[in-house]
Amino acid sequence: MLKKLALATLFISSVSHAAVFDFSGSINYHKDVVKLGFTLNQANTNVKVWTDSFRNGINFDPVTVVWKKEGSVWSLLGQNDDDASIAPGQTRFDSGLKFTTLAAGEYLFTIATYNNRARGSVLSSGFTYDNQAPIRLEDWAQPANGLNKGKNWSVHLSGVDSVTPVPEPETYALMGMGLLGLLGVARRRKTAA
């Protein structure tokens, strides 16, 4: 979780739509959904988002979705379960999407386990597994792929202007605890002075 945020921070300062942005991390539960935002300052051509983490069954089978922000709503642009033809290094069940042209604007890329697909045409509709009890990935028999799949993911984006990580709820909690700790230290120092 923090690894992907650190990687995103490194890339944000040196942005070029010709760059390839690489992110990796892990998920814990079958219903986890990873979210990465990206921005296009102008219409771009040949935009690609893809995974190469399946590694012929070492890790879970991913489903990828790209969303575009329209007002306050995230609308579905494309969803893919299996497309290993986007970039070298992908294997059979890796996924991704190619866009010949995308308009300027804010976008979101999500990655989840197969068959945790988007339930509707807007992000607020959620995903297939949202209402299920969480199952640890190492204990879950993934449809079409079985047990003992790893929990690592690897995502790549090309043809975009900038990338913004979308922190997960536990990241906000961790940041909040850190801020409370800093406030406590500052208060003790002020009292001691």
PDB file of C-alpha atoms in Angstrom:
ATOM      1  CA  MET A   1       0.000   0.000   0.000  1.00  0.00           C
ATOM      2  CA  LEU A   2       2.653   2.558   1.033  1.00  0.00           C
ATOM      3  CA  LYS A   3       4.996   1.232  -1.654  1.00  0.00           C
ATOM      4  CA  LYS A   4       2.581   2.239  -4.418  1.00  0.00           C
ATOM      5  CA  LEU A   5       2.105   5.699  -2.853  1.00  0.00           C
ATOM      6  CA  ALA A   6       5.873   6.198  -2.671  1.00  0.00           C
ATOM      7  CA  LEU A   7       6.275   5.131  -6.300  1.00  0.00           C
ATOM      8  CA  ALA A   8       3.516   7.495  -7.399  1.00  0.00           C
ATOM      9  CA  THR A   9       5.151  10.404  -5.574  1.00  0.00           C
ATOM     10  CA  LEU A  10       8.443   9.767  -7.381  1.00  0.00           C
ATOM     11  CA  PHE A  11       6.771   9.866 -10.774  1.00  0.00           C
ATOM     12  CA  ILE A  12       4.462  12.856 -10.296  1.00  0.00           C
ATOM     13  CA  SER A  13       7.303  15.387 -10.409  1.00  0.00           C
ATOM     14  CA  SER A  14       8.760  14.173 -13.731  1.00  0.00           C
ATOM     15  CA  VAL A  15       5.694  13.932 -15.908  1.00  0.00           C
ATOM     16  CA  SER A  16       5.580  13.420 -19.640  1.00  0.00           C
ATOM     17  CA  HIS A  17       2.778  11.727 -21.527  1.00  0.00           C
ATOM     18  CA  ALA A  18       5.454   9.575 -23.211  1.00  0.00           C
ATOM     19  CA  ALA A  19       6.464   8.120 -19.835  1.00  0.00           C
ATOM     20  CA  VAL A  20       5.410   4.737 -18.545  1.00  0.00           C
ATOM     21  CA  PHE A  21       4.217   4.781 -14.944  1.00  0.00           C
ATOM     22  CA  ASP A  22       4.770   1.540 -13.024  1.00  0.00           C
ATOM     23  CA  PHE A  23       2.968   0.580  -9.817  1.00  0.00           C
ATOM     24  CA  SER A  24       2.951  -2.566  -7.740  1.00  0.00           C
ATOM     25  CA  GLY A  25       1.560  -3.750  -4.456  1.00  0.00           C
ATOM     26  CA  SER A  26      -0.518  -6.482  -2.922  1.00  0.00           C
ATOM     27  CA  ILE A  27      -4.080  -7.068  -1.843  1.00  0.00           C
ATOM     28  CA  ASN A  28      -5.272  -9.061   1.144  1.00  0.00           C
ATOM     29  CA  TYR A  29      -8.858  -9.997   0.326  1.00  0.00           C
ATOM     30  CA  HIS A  30     -10.762 -11.254  -2.709  1.00  0.00           C
ATOM     31  CA  LYS A  31     -12.952  -8.122  -2.710  1.00  0.00           C
ATOM     32  CA  ASP A  32     -10.156  -5.526  -2.560  1.00  0.00           C
ATOM     33  CA  VAL A  33     -10.126  -2.914  -5.336  1.00  0.00           C
ATOM     34  CA  VAL A  34      -6.969  -0.896  -6.061  1.00  0.00           C
ATOM     35  CA  LYS A  35      -7.536   2.608  -7.472  1.00  0.00           C
ATOM     36  CA  LEU A  36      -5.045   4.784  -9.358  1.00  0.00           C
ATOM     37  CA  GLY A  37      -6.008   8.151 -10.790  1.00  0.00           C
ATOM     38  CA  PHE A  38      -4.474   9.754 -13.841  1.00  0.00           C
ATOM     39  CA  THR A  39      -4.919  13.076 -15.611  1.00  0.00           C
ATOM     40  CA  LEU A  40      -4.769  14.116 -19.235  1.00  0.00           C
ATOM     41  CA  ASN A  41      -4.064  17.833 -19.671  1.00  0.00           C
ATOM     42  CA  GLN A  42      -4.920  17.534 -23.349  1.00  0.00           C
ATOM     43  CA  ALA A  43      -6.350  14.832 -25.593  1.00  0.00           C
ATOM     44  CA  ASN A  44      -3.816  12.022 -25.842  1.00  0.00           C
ATOM     45  CA  THR A  45      -3.446   9.163 -28.284  1.00  0.00           C
ATOM     46  CA  ASN A  46      -2.312   5.604 -27.657  1.00  0.00           C
ATOM     47  CA  VAL A  47      -3.152   5.491 -23.936  1.00  0.00           C
ATOM     48  CA  LYS A  48      -2.593   2.032 -22.429  1.00  0.00           C
ATOM     49  CA  VAL A  49      -3.199   0.523 -18.999  1.00  0.00           C
ATOM     50  CA  TRP A  50      -2.150  -3.075 -18.351  1.00  0.00           C
ATOM     51  CA  THR A  51      -1.093  -5.681 -15.812  1.00  0.00           C
ATOM     52  CA  ASP A  52       1.808  -8.124 -16.018  1.00  0.00           C
ATOM     53  CA  SER A  53       1.486  -9.653 -12.557  1.00  0.00           C
ATOM     54  CA  PHE A  54      -0.467 -12.869 -13.261  1.00  0.00           C
ATOM     55  CA  ARG A  55       2.795 -14.558 -14.290  1.00  0.00           C
ATOM     56  CA  ASN A  56       1.094 -17.737 -15.530  1.00  0.00           C
ATOM     57  CA  GLY A  57      -0.720 -18.305 -12.240  1.00  0.00           C
ATOM     58  CA  ILE A  58       1.796 -17.126  -9.637  1.00  0.00           C
ATOM     59  CA  ASN A  59      -0.575 -14.285  -8.655  1.00  0.00           C
ATOM     60  CA  PHE A  60      -4.325 -13.673  -8.893  1.00  0.00           C
ATOM     61  CA  ASP A  61      -6.138 -13.197 -12.193  1.00  0.00           C
ATOM     62  CA  PRO A  62      -6.839  -9.411 -12.478  1.00  0.00           C
ATOM     63  CA  VAL A  63      -9.793  -7.465 -13.869  1.00  0.00           C
ATOM     64  CA  THR A  64      -9.074  -3.878 -14.949  1.00  0.00           C
ATOM     65  CA  VAL A  65     -11.479  -0.971 -15.441  1.00  0.00           C
ATOM     66  CA  VAL A  66     -10.937   2.615 -16.661  1.00  0.00           C
ATOM     67  CA  TRP A  67     -13.315   5.367 -15.481  1.00  0.00           C
ATOM     68  CA  LYS A  68     -13.666   9.021 -16.595  1.00  0.00           C
ATOM     69  CA  LYS A  69     -14.767  11.772 -14.238  1.00  0.00           C
ATOM     70  CA  GLU A  70     -17.813  13.618 -15.574  1.00  0.00           C
ATOM     71  CA  GLY A  71     -18.861  16.275 -13.085  1.00  0.00           C
ATOM     72  CA  SER A  72     -18.885  14.424  -9.767  1.00  0.00           C
ATOM     73  CA  VAL A  73     -19.530  10.994 -11.336  1.00  0.00           C
ATOM     74  CA  TRP A  74     -16.990   8.389 -12.460  1.00  0.00           C
ATOM     75  CA  SER A  75     -18.295   6.782 -15.677  1.00  0.00           C
ATOM     76  CA  LEU A  76     -17.059   3.443 -17.012  1.00  0.00           C
ATOM     77  CA  LEU A  77     -15.033   3.684 -20.235  1.00  0.00           C
ATOM     78  CA  GLY A  78     -13.832   0.109 -20.498  1.00  0.00           C
ATOM     79  CA  GLN A  79     -13.446  -3.119 -18.547  1.00  0.00           C
ATOM     80  CA  ASN A  80     -11.195  -6.078 -19.325  1.00  0.00           C
ATOM     81  CA  ASP A  81     -10.502  -9.461 -17.820  1.00  0.00           C
ATOM     82  CA  ASP A  82      -8.014 -11.055 -20.212  1.00  0.00           C
ATOM     83  CA  ASP A  83      -5.819  -9.264 -22.760  1.00  0.00           C
ATOM     84  CA  ALA A  84      -2.177 -10.308 -22.775  1.00  0.00           C
ATOM     85  CA  SER A  85      -1.472  -8.549 -26.099  1.00  0.00           C
ATOM     86  CA  ILE A  86      -0.928  -5.009 -24.816  1.00  0.00           C
ATOM     87  CA  ALA A  87       2.736  -5.174 -23.731  1.00  0.00           C
ATOM     88  CA  PRO A  88       5.661  -7.589 -23.401  1.00  0.00           C
ATOM     89  CA  GLY A  89       5.747  -9.530 -20.126  1.00  0.00           C
ATOM     90  CA  GLN A  90       2.022 -10.177 -19.903  1.00  0.00           C
ATOM     91  CA  THR A  91       0.808 -13.763 -19.608  1.00  0.00           C
ATOM     92  CA  ARG A  92      -2.490 -15.492 -20.366  1.00  0.00           C
ATOM     93  CA  PHE A  93      -4.830 -13.978 -17.743  1.00  0.00           C
ATOM     94  CA  ASP A  94      -3.266 -10.506 -17.495  1.00  0.00           C
ATOM     95  CA  SER A  95      -5.568  -7.650 -18.423  1.00  0.00           C
ATOM     96  CA  GLY A  96      -5.595  -4.120 -19.706  1.00  0.00           C
ATOM     97  CA  LEU A  97      -7.104  -1.623 -22.096  1.00  0.00           C
ATOM     98  CA  LYS A  98      -5.921   0.445 -25.077  1.00  0.00           C
ATOM     99  CA  PHE A  99      -7.472   3.750 -26.143  1.00  0.00           C
ATOM    100  CA  THR A 100      -6.608   5.305 -29.498  1.00  0.00           C
ATOM    101  CA  THR A 101      -7.742   8.701 -28.158  1.00  0.00           C
ATOM    102  CA  LEU A 102      -8.764   9.961 -24.728  1.00  0.00           C
ATOM    103  CA  ALA A 103     -10.015  13.512 -24.129  1.00  0.00           C
ATOM    104  CA  ALA A 104      -8.455  15.815 -21.554  1.00  0.00           C
ATOM    105  CA  GLY A 105      -9.748  15.155 -18.054  1.00  0.00           C
ATOM    106  CA  GLU A 106      -9.494  13.060 -14.898  1.00  0.00           C
ATOM    107  CA  TYR A 107      -9.500   9.280 -15.072  1.00  0.00           C
ATOM    108  CA  LEU A 108      -9.350   6.374 -12.664  1.00  0.00           C
ATOM    109  CA  PHE A 109      -7.912   2.917 -13.242  1.00  0.00           C
ATOM    110  CA  THR A 110      -9.042   0.078 -10.973  1.00  0.00           C
ATOM    111  CA  ILE A 111      -7.690  -3.428 -10.565  1.00  0.00           C
ATOM    112  CA  ALA A 112      -9.494  -6.235  -8.755  1.00  0.00           C
ATOM    113  CA  THR A 113      -9.579 -10.026  -8.723  1.00  0.00           C
ATOM    114  CA  TYR A 114     -11.459 -11.954 -11.383  1.00  0.00           C
ATOM    115  CA  ASN A 115     -14.589 -11.961 -11.248  1.00  0.00           C
ATOM    116  CA  ASN A 116     -14.953  -8.794  -9.132  1.00  0.00           C
ATOM    117  CA  ARG A 117     -16.233  -6.715 -12.046  1.00  0.00           C
ATOM    118  CA  ALA A 118     -17.817  -3.265 -12.034  1.00  0.00           C
ATOM    119  CA  ARG A 119     -21.559  -3.694 -11.382  1.00  0.00           C
ATOM    120  CA  GLY A 120     -22.700  -0.790 -13.507  1.00  0.00           C
ATOM    121  CA  SER A 121     -21.705   2.093 -15.720  1.00  0.00           C
ATOM    122  CA  VAL A 122     -20.719   4.357 -12.781  1.00  0.00           C
ATOM    123  CA  LEU A 123     -18.170   3.711 -10.030  1.00  0.00           C
ATOM    124  CA  SER A 124     -20.735   4.357  -7.282  1.00  0.00           C
ATOM    125  CA  SER A 125     -22.569   1.173  -8.385  1.00  0.00           C
ATOM    126  CA  GLY A 126     -19.663  -0.769  -6.878  1.00  0.00           C
ATOM    127  CA  PHE A 127     -18.219  -4.162  -7.681  1.00  0.00           C
ATOM    128  CA  THR A 128     -19.561  -7.718  -7.760  1.00  0.00           C
ATOM    129  CA  TYR A 129     -18.001  -8.813  -4.438  1.00  0.00           C
ATOM    130  CA  ASP A 130     -18.815  -5.653  -2.426  1.00  0.00           C
ATOM    131  CA  ASN A 131     -21.535  -7.302  -0.329  1.00  0.00           C
ATOM    132  CA  GLN A 132     -19.580 -10.493   0.374  1.00  0.00           C
ATOM    133  CA  ALA A 133     -17.659 -11.203   3.560  1.00  0.00           C
ATOM    134  CA  PRO A 134     -13.935 -10.706   2.889  1.00  0.00           C
ATOM    135  CA  ILE A 135     -11.956 -13.885   2.205  1.00  0.00           C
ATOM    136  CA  ARG A 136      -8.175 -13.812   2.612  1.00  0.00           C
ATOM    137  CA  LEU A 137      -6.685 -14.257  -0.834  1.00  0.00           C
ATOM    138  CA  GLU A 138      -4.569 -17.240   0.214  1.00  0.00           C
ATOM    139  CA  ASP A 139      -7.749 -19.056   1.382  1.00  0.00           C
ATOM    140  CA  TRP A 140      -9.895 -18.186  -1.640  1.00  0.00           C
ATOM    141  CA  ALA A 141     -10.524 -20.441  -4.629  1.00  0.00           C
ATOM    142  CA  GLN A 142     -10.504 -17.876  -7.425  1.00  0.00           C
ATOM    143  CA  PRO A 143     -13.008 -18.722 -10.183  1.00  0.00           C
ATOM    144  CA  ALA A 144     -11.245 -20.327 -13.168  1.00  0.00           C
ATOM    145  CA  ASN A 145      -7.879 -20.310 -11.341  1.00  0.00           C
ATOM    146  CA  GLY A 146      -8.290 -22.173  -8.022  1.00  0.00           C
ATOM    147  CA  LEU A 147      -6.390 -21.918  -4.742  1.00  0.00           C
ATOM    148  CA  ASN A 148      -2.907 -20.761  -3.827  1.00  0.00           C
ATOM    149  CA  LYS A 149      -2.696 -17.634  -5.969  1.00  0.00           C
ATOM    150  CA  GLY A 150      -0.361 -14.876  -4.861  1.00  0.00           C
ATOM    151  CA  LYS A 151      -1.672 -11.464  -3.832  1.00  0.00           C
ATOM    152  CA  ASN A 152       0.719  -9.252  -5.806  1.00  0.00           C
ATOM    153  CA  TRP A 153      -0.335  -6.911  -8.598  1.00  0.00           C
ATOM    154  CA  SER A 154       1.644  -4.848 -11.083  1.00  0.00           C
ATOM    155  CA  VAL A 155       0.078  -2.096 -13.204  1.00  0.00           C
ATOM    156  CA  HIS A 156       1.536   0.066 -15.969  1.00  0.00           C
ATOM    157  CA  LEU A 157       0.141   3.213 -17.629  1.00  0.00           C
ATOM    158  CA  SER A 158       1.462   4.924 -20.742  1.00  0.00           C
ATOM    159  CA  GLY A 159       0.332   7.933 -22.761  1.00  0.00           C
ATOM    160  CA  VAL A 160      -0.822   9.926 -19.701  1.00  0.00           C
ATOM    161  CA  ASP A 161       0.253  13.288 -18.277  1.00  0.00           C
ATOM    162  CA  SER A 162       0.293  12.565 -14.548  1.00  0.00           C
ATOM    163  CA  VAL A 163      -0.640   9.910 -12.023  1.00  0.00           C
ATOM    164  CA  THR A 164      -2.303  10.416  -8.647  1.00  0.00           C
ATOM    165  CA  PRO A 165      -2.653   7.543  -6.188  1.00  0.00           C
ATOM    166  CA  VAL A 166      -6.034   7.194  -4.485  1.00  0.00           C
ATOM    167  CA  PRO A 167      -5.284   6.243  -0.860  1.00  0.00           C
ATOM    168  CA  GLU A 168      -7.160   3.307   0.580  1.00  0.00           C
ATOM    169  CA  PRO A 169      -9.151   3.777   3.828  1.00  0.00           C
ATOM    170  CA  GLU A 170      -6.423   2.162   5.928  1.00  0.00           C
ATOM    171  CA  THR A 171      -3.925   4.696   4.523  1.00  0.00           C
ATOM    172  CA  TYR A 172      -6.083   7.559   5.817  1.00  0.00           C
ATOM    173  CA  ALA A 173      -6.295   5.827   9.203  1.00  0.00           C
ATOM    174  CA  LEU A 174      -2.511   5.394   9.302  1.00  0.00           C
ATOM    175  CA  MET A 175      -1.968   9.046   8.328  1.00  0.00           C
ATOM    176  CA  GLY A 176      -4.465  10.143  10.984  1.00  0.00           C
ATOM    177  CA  MET A 177      -2.681   8.157  13.690  1.00  0.00           C
ATOM    178  CA  GLY A 178       0.626   9.687  12.603  1.00  0.00           C
ATOM    179  CA  LEU A 179      -0.806  13.215  12.805  1.00  0.00           C
ATOM    180  CA  LEU A 180      -2.251  12.520  16.258  1.00  0.00           C
ATOM    181  CA  GLY A 181       1.158  11.263  17.372  1.00  0.00           C
ATOM    182  CA  LEU A 182       2.843  14.427  16.082  1.00  0.00           C
ATOM    183  CA  LEU A 183       0.268  16.607  17.850  1.00  0.00           C
ATOM    184  CA  GLY A 184       0.896  14.728  21.086  1.00  0.00           C
ATOM    185  CA  VAL A 185       4.674  15.259  20.810  1.00  0.00           C
ATOM    186  CA  ALA A 186       4.182  18.970  20.022  1.00  0.00           C
ATOM    187  CA  ARG A 187       1.814  19.371  22.983  1.00  0.00           C
ATOM    188  CA  ARG A 188       4.311  17.699  25.374  1.00  0.00           C
ATOM    189  CA  ARG A 189       7.134  19.904  24.116  1.00  0.00           C
ATOM    190  CA  LYS A 190       4.989  23.024  24.573  1.00  0.00           C
ATOM    191  CA  THR A 191       4.029  21.954  28.107  1.00  0.00           C
ATOM    192  CA  ALA A 192       7.680  21.206  28.995  1.00  0.00           C
ATOM    193  CA  ALA A 193       8.882  24.606  27.704  1.00  0.00           C
TER     194      ALA A 193
END
